[in-house]
Amino acid sequence: MAEAARAANPGAVAPGADRLRVGRQLRVPKTAELISRSLRRQIIRGELKPGDALPSETLLMEQFGVSRPTLREAFRVLESEGLINVRRGAHGGARVAAPDADVAARYAGLILEYRGATLADVYRASAVVEPPCVRMVAAKHTAADIARLREALAAVKAAMDDPMTLVDAPDAIHAQLVELSGNQTLILLSRMLRYIVDRANASHLAADPDSSVRKAQSRKAHRTHAKLVDLIEAGEADEAERLWALHITAADDAVNAAGGKTVLDLLD
């Protein structure tokens, strides 16, 4: 059939042939992109380590054979990615920074904002990511892991009467539960989601810092956290996973009851 169609219309182009056409115009990367790519590769591979100072602009200009504006354009790319910190002035320069998950989190937030994602949508994603991590930790943990979780619990209890501190303290428990799983992909995904949830918590607190309802919810959440750590320590993987899924679902229900806030409401 396809051969007959081509015979009937010899000028027709076969599907996919456009991609292989000789002479097709290609986008040539800008010189600044090539420089940033080279430096980025060295940072990610560990050839340049966090805190290392990059060579002077003069040396880099000579090494890459480029002008100062081109080099600085490459620096701006790496700086926007959080891979270098640049200080201007006579005693300035560029230093390598460790790749930061918050950079990915902020960018993910922008995409979700553009797509009109709701905060409830974020909570539901957390309910997919976090409970399996809890199961992993309950199935395989060390005494040091439990000590870290107990320390995080104590921090939440100490912050119970301090609304501003109470925003961050419970989040440390969520973060540690995922980090202790050891799965780097899940850790990054969770960090991105928690970044948005943190903004939501701060927004709600700013609207009513002395809310009796919020305080009651915080005490209830703390009891759930404490029970979870007991289950993890006892190796009750099924129960721990189930409890954490219910906990996140309850937070999702509370968000829905308050109205379908979008991520846009939080990131503006």
Tab-separated table of C-alpha atoms in Angstrom:
chain	number	residue	atom	x	y	z
A	1	MET	CA	0.000	0.000	0.000
A	2	ALA	CA	2.698	2.460	0.999
A	3	GLU	CA	4.785	1.609	-2.076
A	4	ALA	CA	1.743	2.080	-4.334
A	5	ALA	CA	1.030	5.450	-2.785
A	6	ARG	CA	4.603	6.580	-3.348
A	7	ALA	CA	4.484	5.367	-6.950
A	8	ALA	CA	1.288	7.342	-7.522
A	9	ASN	CA	2.820	10.451	-5.973
A	10	PRO	CA	6.576	10.376	-6.505
A	11	GLY	CA	6.982	13.827	-4.941
A	12	ALA	CA	5.578	12.705	-1.593
A	13	VAL	CA	7.926	12.523	1.386
A	14	ALA	CA	7.868	9.349	3.443
A	15	PRO	CA	6.915	9.693	7.125
A	16	GLY	CA	9.993	10.573	9.167
A	17	ALA	CA	12.019	11.418	6.076
A	18	ASP	CA	12.056	15.101	7.032
A	19	ARG	CA	14.133	14.241	10.064
A	20	LEU	CA	16.749	12.611	7.844
A	21	ARG	CA	16.760	15.183	5.054
A	22	VAL	CA	20.293	16.219	4.119
A	23	GLY	CA	20.907	19.895	4.696
A	24	ARG	CA	18.214	20.234	7.372
A	25	GLN	CA	18.959	23.346	9.414
A	26	LEU	CA	20.430	22.569	12.842
A	27	ARG	CA	20.623	24.881	15.823
A	28	VAL	CA	24.243	25.595	16.703
A	29	PRO	CA	24.714	26.079	20.476
A	30	LYS	CA	25.895	29.521	21.540
A	31	THR	CA	29.460	29.702	22.800
A	32	ALA	CA	28.228	30.572	26.296
A	33	GLU	CA	26.125	27.380	26.317
A	34	LEU	CA	29.163	25.304	25.384
A	35	ILE	CA	31.208	26.877	28.187
A	36	SER	CA	28.478	26.360	30.776
A	37	ARG	CA	28.075	22.770	29.570
A	38	SER	CA	31.798	22.108	30.037
A	39	LEU	CA	31.881	23.592	33.539
A	40	ARG	CA	28.593	21.914	34.503
A	41	ARG	CA	30.003	18.523	33.520
A	42	GLN	CA	33.063	19.080	35.707
A	43	ILE	CA	30.888	20.053	38.680
A	44	ILE	CA	28.497	17.098	38.357
A	45	ARG	CA	31.369	14.643	37.923
A	46	GLY	CA	33.074	15.990	41.035
A	47	GLU	CA	36.099	17.339	39.198
A	48	LEU	CA	35.131	20.713	40.656
A	49	LYS	CA	33.897	20.397	44.239
A	50	PRO	CA	31.595	22.631	46.319
A	51	GLY	CA	33.576	25.569	47.657
A	52	ASP	CA	36.235	25.393	44.958
A	53	ALA	CA	37.036	28.717	43.342
A	54	LEU	CA	36.892	28.758	39.568
A	55	PRO	CA	39.962	30.155	37.820
A	56	SER	CA	39.976	33.899	37.255
A	57	GLU	CA	37.945	35.342	34.388
A	58	THR	CA	41.179	36.183	32.585
A	59	LEU	CA	42.387	32.582	32.705
A	60	LEU	CA	39.006	31.186	31.671
A	61	MET	CA	38.724	33.665	28.799
A	62	GLU	CA	42.132	32.495	27.585
A	63	GLN	CA	41.271	28.803	28.114
A	64	PHE	CA	38.001	28.988	26.168
A	65	GLY	CA	39.105	31.687	23.730
A	66	VAL	CA	36.121	33.935	24.438
A	67	SER	CA	35.346	37.490	25.478
A	68	ARG	CA	34.402	38.569	28.998
A	69	PRO	CA	30.689	39.122	28.131
A	70	THR	CA	30.456	35.578	26.717
A	71	LEU	CA	32.090	34.098	29.815
A	72	ARG	CA	29.785	36.054	32.104
A	73	GLU	CA	26.780	34.848	30.143
A	74	ALA	CA	27.935	31.275	30.836
A	75	PHE	CA	28.313	32.183	34.520
A	76	ARG	CA	24.751	33.501	34.621
A	77	VAL	CA	23.469	30.174	33.278
A	78	LEU	CA	25.329	28.194	35.959
A	79	GLU	CA	24.329	30.678	38.651
A	80	SER	CA	20.649	30.324	37.719
A	81	GLU	CA	21.048	26.544	38.099
A	82	GLY	CA	22.539	27.002	41.562
A	83	LEU	CA	25.848	25.423	40.503
A	84	ILE	CA	28.040	28.459	41.195
A	85	ASN	CA	27.915	31.564	43.371
A	86	VAL	CA	29.366	34.704	41.840
A	87	ARG	CA	30.660	37.658	43.840
A	88	ARG	CA	31.329	40.848	41.949
A	89	GLY	CA	34.088	43.329	42.619
A	90	ALA	CA	37.841	43.346	43.095
A	91	HIS	CA	37.774	40.448	45.563
A	92	GLY	CA	34.991	38.600	43.859
A	93	GLY	CA	34.921	35.521	41.682
A	94	ALA	CA	32.941	32.348	41.117
A	95	ARG	CA	32.792	29.438	43.537
A	96	VAL	CA	31.273	26.016	42.978
A	97	ALA	CA	28.060	25.203	44.845
A	98	ALA	CA	26.523	21.778	45.463
A	99	PRO	CA	23.491	21.048	43.266
A	100	ASP	CA	20.469	22.009	45.370
A	101	ALA	CA	17.117	20.225	45.214
A	102	ASP	CA	15.387	23.523	46.018
A	103	VAL	CA	16.309	24.777	42.532
A	104	ALA	CA	14.431	21.838	41.006
A	105	ALA	CA	11.590	22.394	43.486
A	106	ARG	CA	11.163	26.035	42.506
A	107	TYR	CA	11.153	25.166	38.815
A	108	ALA	CA	8.644	22.353	39.383
A	109	GLY	CA	6.493	24.841	41.266
A	110	LEU	CA	6.501	27.161	38.267
A	111	ILE	CA	5.401	24.347	35.954
A	112	LEU	CA	2.614	23.309	38.328
A	113	GLU	CA	1.583	26.947	38.645
A	114	TYR	CA	1.421	27.261	34.860
A	115	ARG	CA	-0.728	24.122	34.665
A	116	GLY	CA	-3.112	25.380	37.329
A	117	ALA	CA	-2.375	22.519	39.732
A	118	THR	CA	-4.192	22.648	43.059
A	119	LEU	CA	-2.625	22.198	46.461
A	120	ALA	CA	-4.789	19.088	46.886
A	121	ASP	CA	-3.088	17.707	43.770
A	122	VAL	CA	0.292	18.144	45.493
A	123	TYR	CA	-0.906	16.394	48.658
A	124	ARG	CA	-2.175	13.456	46.616
A	125	ALA	CA	1.201	13.135	44.941
A	126	SER	CA	2.820	13.124	48.390
A	127	ALA	CA	0.457	10.320	49.372
A	128	VAL	CA	1.901	8.282	46.500
A	129	VAL	CA	5.563	9.039	47.287
A	130	GLU	CA	5.879	9.078	51.087
A	131	PRO	CA	4.054	5.962	52.419
A	132	PRO	CA	6.213	3.483	50.417
A	133	CYS	CA	9.289	5.246	51.828
A	134	VAL	CA	7.901	4.740	55.329
A	135	ARG	CA	7.525	1.040	54.535
A	136	MET	CA	11.176	0.855	53.437
A	137	VAL	CA	12.372	2.503	56.643
A	138	ALA	CA	10.203	0.278	58.845
A	139	ALA	CA	11.466	-2.837	57.059
A	140	LYS	CA	15.109	-1.842	57.344
A	141	HIS	CA	16.389	0.761	59.798
A	142	THR	CA	19.138	1.317	62.330
A	143	ALA	CA	19.164	2.577	65.900
A	144	ALA	CA	20.665	5.805	64.551
A	145	ASP	CA	17.676	6.212	62.202
A	146	ILE	CA	15.239	5.911	65.105
A	147	ALA	CA	17.311	8.364	67.129
A	148	ARG	CA	17.059	10.917	64.319
A	149	LEU	CA	13.299	10.504	64.114
A	150	ARG	CA	12.941	10.798	67.905
A	151	GLU	CA	15.009	13.976	67.818
A	152	ALA	CA	12.714	15.402	65.133
A	153	LEU	CA	9.690	14.498	67.266
A	154	ALA	CA	11.191	16.317	70.237
A	155	ALA	CA	11.740	19.408	68.085
A	156	VAL	CA	8.072	19.420	67.067
A	157	LYS	CA	6.939	19.060	70.674
A	158	ALA	CA	9.192	21.935	71.748
A	159	ALA	CA	7.766	24.133	68.967
A	160	MET	CA	4.132	23.424	69.787
A	161	ASP	CA	3.615	26.887	71.324
A	162	ASP	CA	5.711	28.742	68.735
A	163	PRO	CA	3.694	29.058	65.493
A	164	MET	CA	6.611	30.242	63.362
A	165	THR	CA	8.866	27.343	64.367
A	166	LEU	CA	5.985	24.918	64.059
A	167	VAL	CA	5.914	25.476	60.298
A	168	ASP	CA	9.328	23.887	59.777
A	169	ALA	CA	9.541	21.298	62.573
A	170	PRO	CA	6.966	18.779	61.272
A	171	ASP	CA	8.403	19.069	57.786
A	172	ALA	CA	11.710	17.756	59.123
A	173	ILE	CA	9.957	14.499	60.023
A	174	HIS	CA	8.491	14.157	56.523
A	175	ALA	CA	11.890	14.867	54.993
A	176	GLN	CA	13.744	12.405	57.212
A	177	LEU	CA	11.257	9.605	56.574
A	178	VAL	CA	11.958	9.873	52.861
A	179	GLU	CA	15.695	10.437	53.217
A	180	LEU	CA	16.078	7.359	55.412
A	181	SER	CA	14.648	5.270	52.573
A	182	GLY	CA	17.892	5.934	50.727
A	183	ASN	CA	16.154	6.237	47.354
A	184	GLN	CA	17.628	9.355	45.779
A	185	THR	CA	14.904	9.706	43.140
A	186	LEU	CA	12.115	9.595	45.724
A	187	ILE	CA	14.067	11.990	47.950
A	188	LEU	CA	14.221	14.548	45.145
A	189	LEU	CA	10.554	14.128	44.198
A	190	SER	CA	9.490	14.472	47.823
A	191	ARG	CA	11.674	17.555	48.312
A	192	MET	CA	9.973	19.212	45.352
A	193	LEU	CA	6.514	18.467	46.738
A	194	ARG	CA	7.404	19.505	50.290
A	195	TYR	CA	8.679	22.852	49.009
A	196	ILE	CA	5.151	23.672	47.848
A	197	VAL	CA	3.512	22.249	50.982
A	198	ASP	CA	5.840	24.381	53.133
A	199	ARG	CA	4.687	27.467	51.281
A	200	ALA	CA	1.084	26.444	51.935
A	201	ASN	CA	1.720	25.993	55.649
A	202	ALA	CA	3.437	29.376	55.887
A	203	SER	CA	0.554	31.001	54.003
A	204	HIS	CA	-2.070	29.493	56.315
A	205	LEU	CA	-0.077	30.487	59.385
A	206	ALA	CA	0.300	34.077	58.224
A	207	ALA	CA	-3.470	34.302	57.737
A	208	ASP	CA	-4.244	33.169	61.304
A	209	PRO	CA	-1.155	32.607	63.487
A	210	ASP	CA	-3.125	32.006	66.711
A	211	SER	CA	-5.779	29.672	65.299
A	212	SER	CA	-7.055	27.235	67.934
A	213	VAL	CA	-8.047	24.850	65.141
A	214	ARG	CA	-4.490	24.854	63.772
A	215	LYS	CA	-3.068	24.171	67.237
A	216	ALA	CA	-5.451	21.244	67.720
A	217	GLN	CA	-4.482	19.880	64.292
A	218	SER	CA	-0.787	20.223	65.170
A	219	ARG	CA	-1.222	18.257	68.404
A	220	LYS	CA	-3.132	15.531	66.590
A	221	ALA	CA	-0.459	15.365	63.884
A	222	HIS	CA	2.246	15.103	66.553
A	223	ARG	CA	0.492	12.109	68.124
A	224	THR	CA	0.352	10.477	64.689
A	225	HIS	CA	4.060	11.145	64.135
A	226	ALA	CA	4.931	9.619	67.504
A	227	LYS	CA	2.824	6.520	66.782
A	228	LEU	CA	4.473	6.195	63.381
A	229	VAL	CA	7.973	6.198	64.860
A	230	ASP	CA	6.895	3.489	67.327
A	231	LEU	CA	5.612	1.358	64.444
A	232	ILE	CA	8.816	1.895	62.453
A	233	GLU	CA	10.960	0.940	65.434
A	234	ALA	CA	8.870	-2.220	65.899
A	235	GLY	CA	9.307	-3.093	62.210
A	236	GLU	CA	5.563	-2.957	61.523
A	237	ALA	CA	5.950	-2.002	57.863
A	238	ASP	CA	2.326	-2.575	56.791
A	239	GLU	CA	0.848	-0.620	59.686
A	240	ALA	CA	3.378	2.211	59.328
A	241	GLU	CA	2.665	2.614	55.616
A	242	ARG	CA	-1.093	2.540	56.205
A	243	LEU	CA	-0.932	5.096	59.026
A	244	TRP	CA	1.149	7.530	56.975
A	245	ALA	CA	-1.150	7.242	53.965
A	246	LEU	CA	-4.129	8.053	56.200
A	247	HIS	CA	-2.251	10.976	57.734
A	248	ILE	CA	-1.494	12.577	54.368
A	249	THR	CA	-5.020	11.885	53.133
A	250	ALA	CA	-6.406	13.670	56.197
A	251	ALA	CA	-4.270	16.704	55.346
A	252	ASP	CA	-5.600	16.541	51.789
A	253	ASP	CA	-9.190	16.498	53.124
A	254	ALA	CA	-8.459	19.544	55.280
A	255	VAL	CA	-7.099	21.404	52.256
A	256	ASN	CA	-10.180	20.555	50.191
A	257	ALA	CA	-12.470	21.680	53.012
A	258	ALA	CA	-10.713	25.047	53.033
A	259	GLY	CA	-11.197	25.481	49.269
A	260	GLY	CA	-9.246	24.439	46.187
A	261	LYS	CA	-6.230	26.697	46.425
A	262	THR	CA	-3.962	26.510	43.426
A	263	VAL	CA	-0.187	26.458	43.517
A	264	LEU	CA	-0.390	29.922	41.947
A	265	ASP	CA	-1.938	31.253	45.181
A	266	LEU	CA	1.152	30.103	47.071
A	267	LEU	CA	4.008	31.053	44.744
A	268	ASP	CA	2.962	34.614	43.917
